[in-house]
Amino acid sequence: MLVLQHQLNQIVTEIQQHKPHFTPKIGIILGSGLGDLADLVQEATKIPYANIPGFPRSSVSGHKGQMVLGTLGNMPVVCLQG
């Protein structure tokens, strides 16, 4: 359990370094055919999964493999794109 908490803390720290004080209200997992929704996110900050320690990588060809933080319709969101 302690290892899991440590990994989670590393992930949170990395994300907060890219977009400090950001608190998403909605999380959206964008599967095949839905990845373009992330292009509509305003004030977007994009973090490749490879830059997030311990975060799974996308293995599907054509998927961007990134986390997108920003707003959709004034709602703070996090999108997992690919």
Rosetta silent file (secondary structure, phi, psi, omega in degrees, C-alpha in Angstrom):
SEQUENCE: MLVLQHQLNQIVTEIQQHKPHFTPKIGIILGSGLGDLADLVQEATKIPYANIPGFPRSSVSGHKGQMVLGTLGNMPVVCLQG
SCORE:     score description
SCORE:     0.000 S_00000001
   1 L     0.000  -38.627 -179.010    0.000    0.000    0.000 S_00000001
   2 H   -63.601  -39.259  178.887    2.860    2.386    0.827 S_00000001
   3 H   -64.370  -43.373  179.215    4.403    1.895   -2.639 S_00000001
   4 H   -60.705  -43.756  179.145    1.077    2.637   -4.312 S_00000001
   5 H   -63.253  -40.070  178.408    0.675    5.852   -2.277 S_00000001
   6 H   -63.542  -44.484  178.263    4.204    6.926   -3.208 S_00000001
   7 H   -62.652  -42.631  178.784    3.507    6.338   -6.924 S_00000001
   8 H   -61.771  -42.033  178.104    0.245    8.255   -6.671 S_00000001
   9 H   -62.294  -38.688  177.851    2.030   11.168   -5.007 S_00000001
  10 H   -64.216  -41.949  179.542    4.602   11.228   -7.851 S_00000001
  11 H   -62.951  -47.584 -179.501    1.820   11.319  -10.454 S_00000001
  12 H   -61.599  -43.728 -179.879   -0.010   14.144   -8.664 S_00000001
  13 H   -60.704  -44.387 -179.828    3.213   16.142   -8.260 S_00000001
  14 H   -62.106  -45.659 -179.372    4.040   15.812  -11.961 S_00000001
  15 H   -63.983  -43.696 -178.883    0.566   16.924  -13.050 S_00000001
  16 H   -65.643  -26.814  176.713    0.546   19.865  -10.626 S_00000001
  17 H   -67.831  -31.007 -179.654    3.889   21.049  -12.009 S_00000001
  18 H   -81.865  -33.278 -178.005    2.283   21.395  -15.438 S_00000001
  19 L  -146.041   78.357 -177.340   -0.935   23.094  -14.267 S_00000001
  20 L   -60.092  145.522  174.572   -0.677   24.343  -10.658 S_00000001
  21 L    64.467   16.529  178.747   -3.872   24.885   -8.658 S_00000001
  22 L   -91.962  128.535  178.686   -6.007   23.149  -11.300 S_00000001
  23 L  -127.367  101.536  179.710   -8.818   20.972   -9.939 S_00000001
  24 L   -68.812  147.542  176.931  -10.847   19.149  -12.586 S_00000001
  25 L  -100.249  -22.161 -177.709  -14.516   18.500  -11.876 S_00000001
  26 E  -134.690  137.886  172.326  -14.953   15.914  -14.656 S_00000001
  27 E  -111.893  133.701 -177.673  -12.685   13.167  -15.990 S_00000001
  28 E  -127.027  123.718  175.047  -13.217   11.914  -19.534 S_00000001
  29 E   -97.405  115.611 -176.050  -11.607    8.803  -21.005 S_00000001
  30 E   -96.485  106.997  178.597  -11.514    9.250  -24.774 S_00000001
  31 L   -86.473 -167.527 -179.088  -11.524    5.926  -26.566 S_00000001
  32 L   -54.968  130.336  178.928  -11.278    5.172  -30.262 S_00000001
  33 L    86.817   -9.162 -178.248  -13.079    7.777  -32.341 S_00000001
  34 L  -111.634   -1.774 -175.907  -13.422   10.246  -29.460 S_00000001
  35 H   -57.790  -29.192 -178.016   -9.866   11.605  -29.279 S_00000001
  36 H   -68.065  -17.307  177.047  -10.758   14.765  -31.199 S_00000001
  37 H   -58.759  -33.249 -179.917  -12.895   15.960  -28.270 S_00000001
  38 H   -62.837  -24.279  178.199   -9.640   16.899  -26.528 S_00000001
  39 H   -69.581  -15.967  179.267   -9.035   19.453  -29.307 S_00000001
  40 H   -89.312   -8.191  179.976  -12.044   21.393  -27.999 S_00000001
  41 L   -68.481  126.920  179.979  -10.536   21.808  -24.522 S_00000001
  42 E   -90.543  153.092 -178.216   -9.754   25.473  -23.898 S_00000001
  43 E    52.475   41.261 -172.489   -6.644   26.666  -22.053 S_00000001
  44 E   -73.103  137.124  168.473   -5.346   23.145  -22.626 S_00000001
  45 E  -116.720  123.951 -176.861   -2.243   21.766  -21.011 S_00000001
  46 E  -110.272  128.242 -179.664   -1.121   18.504  -22.620 S_00000001
  47 E  -122.911  113.682  176.245    1.051   16.038  -20.750 S_00000001
  48 E   -60.748  139.832  178.433    2.324   12.945  -22.589 S_00000001
  49 H   -54.209  -34.597 -179.261    1.760    9.769  -20.568 S_00000001
  50 H   -61.749  -21.367 -179.931    5.489    9.054  -20.919 S_00000001
  51 H   -90.086   -3.399 -179.225    6.178   12.167  -18.789 S_00000001
  52 L  -105.080  113.050 -174.596    3.995   10.968  -15.912 S_00000001
  53 L   -60.397  129.254  176.694    5.948    8.543  -13.674 S_00000001
  54 L    77.938    0.614 -177.828    4.286    5.149  -13.366 S_00000001
  55 L   -83.698  139.216 -179.999    1.396    6.091  -15.670 S_00000001
  56 L   -61.959  148.163  178.694    0.359    3.445  -18.234 S_00000001
  57 L   -98.002  149.332  174.444    1.371    4.073  -21.842 S_00000001
  58 L   -76.258  132.926 -179.483   -0.950    3.888  -24.815 S_00000001
  59 L  -113.275    6.113 -178.388   -0.114    0.924  -27.022 S_00000001
  60 L   -93.495  126.972  179.461   -2.677    1.548  -29.761 S_00000001
  61 L   -60.095  132.696  178.588   -1.322    2.935  -33.010 S_00000001
  62 L    92.341  -13.081  176.519   -2.682    6.403  -33.756 S_00000001
  63 L   -84.116  137.755 -173.577   -3.657    7.199  -30.164 S_00000001
  64 L   -71.260  -30.941  178.088   -1.939   10.309  -28.836 S_00000001
  65 L    65.447   56.405  179.630   -1.257    8.974  -25.351 S_00000001
  66 E  -148.239  156.713  174.471   -1.621   12.186  -23.396 S_00000001
  67 E   -98.406  134.453 -179.757   -3.512   13.806  -20.570 S_00000001
  68 E  -120.679  121.170  179.937   -5.276   17.056  -21.459 S_00000001
  69 E  -111.894  134.258  178.820   -6.202   19.502  -18.680 S_00000001
  70 E   169.973 -149.072 -178.091   -8.386   22.547  -19.296 S_00000001
  71 E  -127.034  146.114  170.956  -12.000   23.598  -19.637 S_00000001
  72 E  -126.495  116.865 -178.662  -14.984   22.502  -21.706 S_00000001
  73 L    56.041   42.303 -179.528  -17.928   24.897  -21.483 S_00000001
  74 L    67.472    9.081  177.855  -16.346   26.583  -18.431 S_00000001
  75 E  -102.588  125.299  177.894  -16.126   23.223  -16.648 S_00000001
  76 E   -68.999  126.824 -176.368  -12.613   22.145  -15.560 S_00000001
  77 E  -132.257  157.876  166.861  -11.890   18.740  -17.096 S_00000001
  78 E  -124.067  128.586  178.193   -9.145   16.180  -17.466 S_00000001
  79 E  -114.992  134.904  172.057   -9.207   14.075  -20.626 S_00000001
  80 E   -99.967  109.333 -172.127   -7.224   10.909  -21.178 S_00000001
  81 E  -103.162  101.498  177.533   -6.564   10.968  -24.906 S_00000001
  82 L    84.747    0.000    0.000   -5.546    7.576  -26.275 S_00000001
